[in-house]
Short mmCIF file of C-alpha atoms and ligand atoms in Angstrom, two decimals:
data_model
loop_
_atom_site.label_atom_id
_atom_site.label_comp_id
_atom_site.label_asym_id
_atom_site.label_seq_id
_atom_site.Cartn_x
_atom_site.Cartn_y
_atom_site.Cartn_z
CA UNK A 25 88.01 87.30 100.45
CA UNK A 26 88.76 83.84 102.81
CA UNK A 27 88.95 80.93 100.63
CA UNK A 28 89.57 77.25 101.17
CA UNK A 29 91.17 76.55 97.65
CA UNK A 30 94.72 75.61 98.03
CA UNK A 31 96.39 78.17 95.62
CA UNK A 32 99.14 75.81 94.67
CA UNK A 33 96.56 73.35 93.73
CA UNK A 34 94.78 75.92 91.79
CA UNK A 35 98.12 76.84 89.64
CA UNK A 36 98.60 73.20 89.09
CA UNK A 37 95.27 72.77 87.86
CA UNK A 38 95.08 75.79 85.48
CA UNK A 39 98.52 74.51 84.28
CA UNK A 40 97.01 71.00 83.56
CA UNK A 41 94.22 72.40 81.40
CA UNK A 42 96.62 74.17 79.33
CA UNK A 43 99.15 71.36 79.22
CA UNK A 44 96.26 69.23 77.80
CA UNK A 45 95.51 72.06 75.27
CA UNK A 46 98.91 72.39 73.94
CA UNK A 47 99.10 68.64 74.08
CA UNK A 48 102.23 68.71 76.19
CA UNK A 49 104.84 65.72 76.80
CA UNK A 50 103.81 64.43 80.10
CA UNK A 51 107.70 64.52 80.99
CA UNK A 52 107.70 68.55 80.55
CA UNK A 53 104.38 68.92 82.37
CA UNK A 54 106.09 67.12 85.26
CA UNK A 55 108.97 69.83 85.42
CA UNK A 56 106.62 72.58 85.26
CA UNK A 57 103.74 71.53 87.54
CA UNK A 58 106.37 71.91 90.40
CA UNK A 59 109.08 74.42 91.55
CA UNK A 60 112.50 73.60 90.32
CA UNK A 61 114.02 74.73 93.84
CA UNK A 62 112.49 75.77 97.34
CA UNK A 63 114.09 76.97 100.60
CA UNK A 64 112.40 77.14 103.92
CA UNK A 65 114.51 78.38 106.78
CA UNK A 66 113.96 80.16 110.16
CA UNK A 67 115.26 83.53 110.59
CA UNK A 68 116.30 84.49 114.28
CA UNK A 69 115.77 88.13 115.06
CA UNK A 70 116.76 90.54 118.01
CA UNK A 71 113.72 92.32 119.08
CA UNK A 72 113.89 95.95 120.53
CA UNK A 73 113.03 94.49 124.23
CA UNK A 74 116.11 92.19 123.81
CA UNK A 75 114.38 89.13 123.23
CA UNK A 76 115.00 86.91 120.24
CA UNK A 77 112.00 85.87 117.74
CA UNK A 78 112.36 83.18 115.29
CA UNK A 79 110.45 83.83 111.78
CA UNK A 80 109.70 81.39 109.26
CA UNK A 81 111.10 82.55 105.77
CA UNK A 82 110.48 81.09 102.28
CA UNK A 83 111.83 81.39 98.87
CA UNK A 84 110.56 79.46 95.85
CA UNK A 85 112.19 79.46 92.26
CA UNK A 86 109.78 77.90 90.07
CA UNK A 87 111.25 77.96 86.53
CA UNK A 88 114.41 80.17 85.61
CA UNK A 89 114.67 78.66 81.82
CA UNK A 90 114.32 81.93 80.50
CA UNK A 91 116.07 84.01 82.80
CA UNK A 92 116.76 84.47 86.25
CA UNK A 93 113.91 83.94 88.72
CA UNK A 94 111.80 87.13 89.44
CA UNK A 95 109.16 87.97 92.15
CA UNK A 96 108.11 89.68 95.59
CA UNK A 97 108.48 88.96 98.93
CA UNK A 98 105.44 88.98 101.01
CA UNK A 99 105.23 89.66 104.86
CA UNK A 100 101.95 87.77 105.71
CA UNK A 101 100.63 86.10 109.05
CA UNK A 102 98.85 83.33 106.62
CA UNK A 103 101.77 82.95 104.32
CA UNK A 104 102.59 79.14 103.59
CA UNK A 105 105.01 77.10 101.27
CA UNK A 106 101.64 76.36 98.90
CA UNK A 107 100.78 80.10 98.54
CA UNK A 108 104.64 81.05 97.90
CA UNK A 109 104.43 78.07 95.28
CA UNK A 110 101.55 78.97 93.56
CA UNK A 111 102.73 83.00 93.29
CA UNK A 112 106.33 81.85 92.18
CA UNK A 113 104.51 79.49 89.31
CA UNK A 114 102.17 82.59 88.11
CA UNK A 115 105.43 84.60 88.06
CA UNK A 116 106.98 82.19 85.52
CA UNK A 117 103.85 82.82 83.34
CA UNK A 118 103.68 86.32 83.73
CA UNK A 119 107.57 87.19 82.75
CA UNK A 120 106.93 84.65 79.96
CA UNK A 121 103.65 86.25 78.90
CA UNK A 122 105.39 89.86 78.89
CA UNK A 123 108.33 88.33 77.15
CA UNK A 124 111.01 89.44 79.53
CA UNK A 125 114.12 87.26 79.97
CA UNK A 126 113.12 86.29 83.71
CA UNK A 127 111.70 83.15 85.27
CA UNK A 128 109.19 83.03 88.24
CA UNK A 129 109.93 83.05 91.90
CA UNK A 130 108.43 84.42 95.11
CA UNK A 131 109.35 84.52 98.73
CA UNK A 132 107.59 85.41 102.14
CA UNK A 133 107.96 85.49 105.84
CA UNK A 134 105.11 84.30 108.37
CA UNK A 135 104.58 87.71 110.13
CA UNK A 136 102.15 90.55 110.42
CA UNK A 137 104.42 93.42 109.68
CA UNK A 138 102.45 95.80 111.80
CA UNK A 139 103.71 94.09 114.80
CA UNK A 140 107.29 95.21 114.29
CA UNK A 141 109.14 98.22 114.75
CA UNK A 142 111.01 99.70 111.80
CA UNK A 143 114.58 98.50 113.36
CA UNK A 144 112.84 95.00 113.67
CA UNK A 145 111.80 95.04 110.03
CA UNK A 146 115.35 96.02 109.31
CA UNK A 147 116.77 93.03 111.11
CA UNK A 148 114.36 90.89 109.91
CA UNK A 149 114.95 91.44 106.16
CA UNK A 150 118.56 91.58 106.43
CA UNK A 151 118.35 88.36 108.41
CA UNK A 152 116.42 86.81 105.12
CA UNK A 153 119.33 88.03 102.82
CA UNK A 154 121.73 86.62 105.14
CA UNK A 155 119.90 83.33 104.67
CA UNK A 156 119.47 83.32 101.08
CA UNK A 157 122.39 85.36 99.80
CA UNK A 158 124.03 82.68 98.01
CA UNK A 159 121.20 81.95 95.91
CA UNK A 160 120.01 84.98 94.65
CA UNK A 161 121.37 87.78 92.71
CA UNK A 162 121.18 89.64 89.38
CA UNK A 163 121.91 86.20 87.69
CA UNK A 164 120.12 83.87 89.77
CA UNK A 165 117.19 85.34 91.25
CA UNK A 166 115.97 88.74 92.05
CA UNK A 167 113.48 89.48 94.57
CA UNK A 168 110.93 92.72 94.89
CA UNK A 169 108.30 94.33 97.35
CA UNK A 170 105.01 92.47 97.76
CA UNK A 171 102.14 92.39 100.26
CA UNK A 172 103.85 93.83 103.51
CA UNK A 173 107.02 94.83 102.30
CA UNK A 174 108.24 98.13 101.19
CA UNK A 175 111.07 99.88 98.79
CA UNK A 176 112.60 101.02 102.16
CA UNK A 177 112.95 97.29 103.04
CA UNK A 178 114.45 96.43 99.49
CA UNK A 179 116.95 99.16 100.06
CA UNK A 180 118.05 97.47 103.16
CA UNK A 181 117.94 94.17 101.49
CA UNK A 182 120.21 95.46 98.51
CA UNK A 183 122.59 97.01 101.14
CA UNK A 184 123.08 93.56 103.25
CA UNK A 185 123.55 91.70 99.92
CA UNK A 186 126.14 94.20 98.55
CA UNK A 187 127.94 94.12 102.07
CA UNK A 188 127.82 90.08 101.91
CA UNK A 189 129.28 89.88 98.29
CA UNK A 190 131.50 92.93 98.99
CA UNK A 191 130.55 94.97 95.86
CA UNK A 192 127.48 97.31 95.22
CA UNK A 193 124.97 95.35 93.42
CA UNK A 194 121.75 97.12 93.03
CA UNK A 195 120.39 94.74 90.34
CA UNK A 196 119.86 91.95 93.11
CA UNK A 197 116.53 93.30 93.84
CA UNK A 198 114.01 95.58 92.51
CA UNK A 199 111.48 98.26 93.66
CA UNK A 200 114.09 100.28 95.41
CA UNK A 201 113.48 103.87 96.47
CA UNK A 202 114.77 106.39 93.74
CA UNK A 203 118.27 107.39 94.90
CA UNK A 204 119.02 103.81 95.96
CA UNK A 205 118.76 102.33 92.04
CA UNK A 206 114.90 102.76 91.88
CA UNK A 207 113.53 103.37 88.54
CA UNK A 208 111.53 106.25 87.43
CA UNK A 209 108.01 105.37 86.40
CA UNK A 210 107.66 102.17 88.45
CA UNK A 211 105.01 103.88 90.75
CA UNK A 212 102.62 104.18 87.80
CA UNK A 213 103.86 101.06 85.76
CA UNK A 214 101.17 98.54 86.79
CA UNK A 215 98.07 100.92 86.34
CA UNK A 216 99.44 102.60 82.79
CA UNK A 217 99.99 98.97 81.74
CA UNK A 218 96.55 98.09 82.29
CA UNK A 219 95.42 100.99 80.23
CA UNK A 220 98.01 100.09 77.45
CA UNK A 221 96.18 96.79 77.08
CA UNK A 222 92.87 98.32 77.50
CA UNK A 223 93.74 100.60 74.43
CA UNK A 224 94.86 97.74 72.10
CA UNK A 225 91.52 95.80 73.34
CA UNK A 226 89.56 98.63 72.52
CA UNK A 227 91.60 98.96 68.87
CA UNK A 228 90.42 95.03 68.17
CA UNK A 229 86.50 95.77 69.24
CA UNK A 230 86.71 99.03 67.22
CA UNK A 231 85.68 100.93 70.04
CA UNK A 232 86.05 104.76 70.47
CA UNK A 233 88.06 105.56 73.80
CA UNK A 234 86.89 108.88 73.93
CA UNK A 235 83.58 107.78 74.01
CA UNK A 236 83.97 104.94 76.70
CA UNK A 237 83.56 105.12 80.36
CA UNK A 238 84.81 102.75 83.38
CA UNK A 239 84.03 101.62 86.54
CA UNK A 240 87.16 100.48 88.87
CA UNK A 241 87.25 98.76 92.11
CA UNK A 242 89.74 99.63 94.66
CA UNK A 243 91.89 102.98 94.66
CA UNK A 244 95.39 101.98 95.59
CA UNK A 245 98.48 102.00 93.59
CA UNK A 246 97.11 99.90 90.50
CA UNK A 247 93.86 101.66 90.44
CA UNK A 248 94.61 105.19 91.00
CA UNK A 249 96.94 104.82 87.78
CA UNK A 250 94.58 102.93 86.09
CA UNK A 251 92.20 105.91 86.68
CA UNK A 252 94.71 108.76 85.40
CA UNK A 253 95.51 106.67 82.43
CA UNK A 254 92.04 105.88 81.54
CA UNK A 255 91.35 109.50 81.68
CA UNK A 256 94.57 111.11 80.37
CA UNK A 257 96.13 108.42 77.87
CA UNK A 258 92.52 107.25 76.40
CA UNK A 259 90.50 110.42 76.86
CA UNK A 260 87.91 108.60 78.50
CA UNK A 261 85.58 109.04 81.52
CA UNK A 262 85.88 106.97 84.86
CA UNK A 263 82.39 106.86 86.69
CA UNK A 264 83.47 105.48 90.19
CA UNK A 265 86.13 103.71 92.15
CA UNK A 266 86.00 101.96 95.12
CA UNK A 267 87.95 101.34 98.30
CA UNK A 268 87.58 99.65 101.87
CA UNK A 269 86.80 102.01 104.78
CA UNK A 270 89.21 100.66 107.32
CA UNK A 271 87.54 102.54 110.21
CA UNK A 272 84.03 101.35 109.14
CA UNK A 273 85.21 97.53 108.08
CA UNK A 274 83.11 97.97 104.90
CA UNK A 275 83.97 99.10 101.29
CA UNK A 276 82.35 102.00 99.59
CA UNK A 277 81.86 103.24 95.84
CA UNK A 278 82.87 106.68 95.04
CA UNK A 279 81.36 108.06 92.01
CA UNK A 280 80.43 110.94 89.95
CA UNK A 281 78.17 111.03 87.11
CA UNK A 282 80.26 113.54 84.93
CA UNK A 283 83.56 111.53 85.89
CA UNK A 284 85.95 111.28 88.88
CA UNK A 285 89.27 113.43 88.99
CA UNK A 286 91.73 110.89 90.42
CA UNK A 287 94.29 113.59 91.07
CA UNK A 288 91.73 115.32 93.44
CA UNK A 289 90.67 111.91 95.18
CA UNK A 290 94.44 110.84 95.61
CA UNK A 291 94.65 114.37 97.91
CA UNK A 292 92.07 112.66 100.19
CA UNK A 293 93.33 109.15 99.99
CA UNK A 294 95.82 107.53 102.74
CA UNK A 295 98.59 105.36 102.06
CA UNK A 296 96.31 102.15 101.97
CA UNK A 297 94.11 103.41 99.30
CA UNK A 298 91.12 104.71 101.65
CA UNK A 299 89.29 107.55 100.59
CA UNK A 300 88.29 110.52 103.14
CA UNK A 301 84.38 109.68 102.42
CA UNK A 302 83.25 113.10 104.29
CA UNK A 303 85.63 115.19 102.10
CA UNK A 304 84.98 113.33 98.78
CA UNK A 305 80.82 113.99 99.83
CA UNK A 306 81.85 117.86 100.28
CA UNK A 307 83.29 117.69 96.79
CA UNK A 308 80.19 116.72 95.27
CA UNK A 309 80.80 112.96 95.08
CA UNK A 310 78.43 110.13 95.87
CA UNK A 311 79.27 107.65 98.32
CA UNK A 312 77.41 104.29 97.73
CA UNK A 313 77.95 100.72 98.81
CA UNK A 314 81.19 98.93 97.95
CA UNK A 315 79.43 96.67 95.58
CA UNK A 316 77.73 99.42 93.46
CA UNK A 317 80.88 99.63 91.18
CA UNK A 318 80.17 96.40 89.25
CA UNK A 319 76.47 97.35 88.37
CA UNK A 320 77.56 100.82 86.47
CA UNK A 321 76.57 101.38 82.90
CA UNK A 322 80.05 101.45 81.64
CA UNK A 323 82.06 99.83 78.55
CA UNK A 324 85.04 98.75 80.84
CA UNK A 325 85.29 97.36 84.11
CA UNK A 326 88.45 97.17 86.03
CA UNK A 327 88.90 94.71 89.37
CA UNK A 328 91.99 96.10 90.65
CA UNK A 329 91.62 95.58 94.24
CA UNK A 330 91.26 91.95 95.47
CA UNK A 331 90.84 88.38 94.11
CA UNK A 332 87.47 86.65 93.80
CA UNK A 333 85.63 89.88 93.20
CA UNK A 334 84.03 88.84 90.27
CA UNK A 335 82.09 85.83 91.19
CA UNK A 336 79.36 83.54 90.48
CA UNK A 337 77.14 86.15 92.45
CA UNK A 338 78.51 89.53 91.38
CA UNK A 339 78.77 88.57 87.69
CA UNK A 340 74.95 88.87 87.51
CA UNK A 341 75.11 92.49 88.53
CA UNK A 342 77.30 93.53 85.28
CA UNK A 343 75.28 95.84 83.02
CA UNK A 344 74.78 95.00 79.37
CA UNK A 345 77.23 97.79 78.00
CA UNK A 346 80.31 96.07 79.53
CA UNK A 347 82.70 94.93 76.93
CA UNK A 348 85.84 94.53 78.42
CA UNK A 349 87.26 93.34 81.97
CA UNK A 350 90.63 94.58 82.56
CA UNK A 351 91.97 92.53 85.57
CA UNK A 352 94.40 94.69 87.32
CA UNK A 353 94.37 92.86 90.59
CA UNK A 354 95.35 89.26 90.63
CA UNK A 355 92.90 86.52 90.37
CA UNK A 356 89.77 88.94 90.65
CA UNK A 357 87.75 86.41 88.49
CA UNK A 358 86.38 83.12 89.44
CA UNK A 359 85.78 80.41 86.89
CA UNK A 360 82.09 80.57 87.20
CA UNK A 361 82.60 84.22 86.24
CA UNK A 362 84.74 83.46 83.22
CA UNK A 363 81.85 81.10 81.95
CA UNK A 364 79.62 84.08 81.92
CA UNK A 365 82.06 86.27 80.04
CA UNK A 366 82.65 83.66 77.36
CA UNK A 367 78.77 83.17 77.03
CA UNK A 368 78.20 87.17 77.10
CA UNK A 369 81.25 87.62 74.49
CA UNK A 370 82.62 90.08 77.04
CA UNK A 371 86.55 90.47 76.15
CA UNK A 372 88.60 89.52 79.22
CA UNK A 373 92.28 90.80 79.60
CA UNK A 374 93.82 88.34 81.99
CA UNK A 375 95.40 89.44 85.20
CA UNK A 376 98.84 88.03 84.26
CA UNK A 377 98.77 89.89 81.09
CA UNK A 378 97.01 92.84 82.31
CA UNK A 379 99.00 93.82 85.33
CA UNK A 380 102.34 92.96 84.01
CA UNK A 381 103.64 96.46 83.95
CA UNK A 382 104.55 96.26 87.26
CA UNK A 383 107.25 93.47 86.93
CA UNK A 384 108.11 94.87 83.33
CA UNK A 385 109.48 98.04 84.76
CA UNK A 386 111.11 95.78 87.41
CA UNK A 387 112.99 94.18 84.62
CA UNK A 388 113.88 97.71 83.67
CA UNK A 389 114.98 98.66 86.86
CA UNK A 390 117.53 95.75 86.66
CA UNK A 391 118.50 96.50 83.45
CA UNK A 392 119.31 100.10 84.54
CA UNK A 393 121.08 98.72 87.55
CA UNK A 394 123.22 96.70 85.10
CA UNK A 395 124.07 99.64 82.80
CA UNK A 396 124.66 102.11 85.88
CA UNK A 397 122.82 104.44 83.39
CA UNK A 398 119.19 105.60 84.20
CA UNK A 399 116.47 106.41 81.69
CA UNK A 400 113.74 109.11 81.91
CA UNK A 401 110.38 108.43 83.14
CA UNK A 402 109.17 109.16 79.36
CA UNK A 403 111.64 106.69 78.18
CA UNK A 404 110.87 104.10 80.85
CA UNK A 405 106.73 104.47 80.04
CA UNK A 406 107.54 104.18 76.28
CA UNK A 407 109.22 101.21 76.42
CA UNK A 408 106.45 99.63 78.64
CA UNK A 409 104.02 100.43 76.24
CA UNK A 410 105.85 98.93 73.58
CA UNK A 411 106.37 95.81 75.60
CA UNK A 412 102.84 95.68 76.58
CA UNK A 413 101.45 96.24 73.42
CA UNK A 414 103.30 93.42 71.91
CA UNK A 415 102.47 91.20 74.70
CA UNK A 416 98.56 91.92 74.05
CA UNK A 417 99.06 91.14 70.32
CA UNK A 418 100.85 87.94 71.17
CA UNK A 419 97.85 86.95 73.52
CA UNK A 420 94.98 87.97 70.89
CA UNK A 421 96.45 86.43 67.96
CA UNK A 422 96.73 83.13 69.98
CA UNK A 423 93.15 83.49 71.11
CA UNK A 424 91.88 84.30 67.50
CA UNK A 425 94.03 81.66 65.64
CA UNK A 426 93.35 78.80 68.20
CA UNK A 427 89.80 80.19 69.02
CA UNK A 428 90.34 80.02 72.62
CA UNK A 429 89.38 82.34 75.56
CA UNK A 430 91.74 84.98 76.17
CA UNK A 431 92.78 83.49 79.56
CA UNK A 432 93.76 80.15 78.02
CA UNK A 433 95.43 82.03 75.26
CA UNK A 434 97.76 83.90 77.45
CA UNK A 435 98.58 80.65 79.54
CA UNK A 436 99.46 78.94 75.98
CA UNK A 437 101.59 81.99 74.74
CA UNK A 438 103.38 81.88 78.33
CA UNK A 439 103.76 78.13 78.58
CA UNK A 440 104.98 77.54 74.91
CA UNK A 441 107.62 80.32 75.64
CA UNK A 442 109.01 78.48 78.67
CA UNK A 443 108.87 75.01 77.01
CA UNK A 444 111.08 76.33 74.14
CA UNK A 445 113.37 77.81 76.40
CA UNK A 446 113.81 74.44 77.93
CA UNK A 447 113.87 72.55 75.01
CA UNK A 448 116.96 75.29 73.73
CA UNK A 449 118.62 74.54 76.78
CA UNK A 450 118.50 70.94 76.30
CA UNK A 451 116.57 70.36 79.54
CA UNK A 452 113.70 68.18 77.90
P1 LIG B 22 96.75 98.91 97.23
O1 LIG B 22 97.00 97.89 98.67
O2 LIG B 22 97.57 99.63 96.89
O3 LIG B 22 95.51 99.20 97.09
C1 LIG B 22 94.16 98.14 97.18
C2 LIG B 22 93.04 99.03 97.02
O4 LIG B 22 91.90 98.35 97.11
C3 LIG B 22 92.97 100.10 98.06
O5 LIG B 22 92.17 101.27 97.54
C4 LIG B 22 91.88 99.37 98.99
O6 LIG B 22 91.10 100.00 99.82
C5 LIG B 22 90.94 98.63 97.92
N1 LIG B 22 90.00 97.44 98.73
C6 LIG B 22 90.46 96.44 99.30
N2 LIG B 22 89.47 95.81 99.38
C7 LIG B 22 88.57 96.16 99.02
C8 LIG B 22 87.04 95.61 98.87
N3 LIG B 22 86.56 94.68 99.37
N4 LIG B 22 86.06 96.60 97.98
C9 LIG B 22 86.90 97.70 97.21
N5 LIG B 22 88.15 98.12 97.53
C10 LIG B 22 89.02 97.25 98.24
O7 LIG B 22 96.99 97.68 96.20
P2 LIG B 22 97.79 97.20 94.68
O8 LIG B 22 99.34 97.61 94.85
O9 LIG B 22 96.97 98.62 94.11
O10 LIG B 22 97.20 96.08 94.31
C11 LIG B 22 95.94 95.82 94.01
C12 LIG B 22 96.08 94.33 93.21
O11 LIG B 22 96.68 94.32 92.13
C13 LIG B 22 96.33 93.24 94.17
O12 LIG B 22 95.51 92.11 93.41
C14 LIG B 22 97.85 93.02 93.49
O13 LIG B 22 98.15 91.69 93.97
C15 LIG B 22 97.73 93.45 92.40
N6 LIG B 22 98.91 93.78 91.60
C16 LIG B 22 99.73 94.94 92.09
C17 LIG B 22 100.67 95.33 91.27
C18 LIG B 22 101.55 96.36 91.84
O14 LIG B 22 102.36 96.77 91.14
N7 LIG B 22 101.23 97.31 92.76
C19 LIG B 22 101.11 94.52 90.19
C20 LIG B 22 100.39 93.45 90.10
C21 LIG B 22 99.43 93.08 90.63
#
């Protein structure tokens, strides 16, 4: 959704609000309101036709008091230093709330990856590493894929870094393909992580998961595995998913009253999360307008597509049965919708807790790279479940003890942990 809000100003104002709740020392706030380090640089790349094109690259390291900075690299035509600053800041809070010993970072290149050939992409990501290699690494800053970047690109970047330092160093980057130092369980990590937090929320609210239904927005990486997890881990029923149809340039809701089968739908979904609606219809699914997902008579809503989807307009459409909103996407809920959730007593699992499964398994990938020993998928998912369950409990306890909204509680837990680390290290 197009927005005129400056993402970094938003990240700072969210921080300021919680800093006030925590009564933070202004000197401490001054450190946390801004990234500790920022890199802005130009990357000349030889294109396939022999010309040289110069790309603008960024890396922002927000705070590494709790461990090396961690965060993805985005390829996006609308990237700015402020989007990267905001995302780096949010990574600090996400790693802290999940209690993984990493800080916050983010990187980007202003580019539409669809305009580059495979070899141009390879030269561009290698160029990014050639600029940044002295300031990244397993003990400094560990990038990962994000919007517009892929596991293959991570393998090239790891290779470039390893050549520059003269030692095979897989832990310098995560999200690598299996066979190149990647971790089992990464594909399903974010979606399953969402479901582990939903399970804990249901325990708290004394809901029987096997009697519960969900409506999910999106059918990409997060939403596909959230759907599978809701059915296979919780024994619940998913009434619909939705997706953006790139051919029709509109979104659709794909539903079935007796419950969708995500495994089947995945066989008719492309790599961008677009479902073949003709085949879905032939298999007995109902195809409705993209906005219908939020109106379903369900217990749990899982917005797992885009930011700003649950807003002042759409929040009015939510059915009376909804008890939990699990934010699989980053920033799916606007402050106006939050106010409605507070009034109605709907339990919100805030994004940077709910979708922390991805970064948690990225951390596990780095741990396995360090050990040069790799866990089974079951071991990875079991450790993920433990981490997510403890993280959820930390936020719930804070929310109950301080009588604050869960989103504020998650911020309070995260900021408190980062401040403690800074104090212990003698920074403040
Ligand atoms: P993805 O690209 O794999 O899937 C996105 C899905 O959303 C697709 O099915 C797409 O068709 C659908 N979609 C897009 N616009 C829509 C609309 N207007 N209405 C309905 N559906 C729409 O993306 P993803 O990796 O699943 O990420 C989804 C969200 O989760 C993003 O906000 C992302 O930042 C966040 N997230 C992802 C991860 C991860 O590990 N993948 C981790 C943390 C957070």
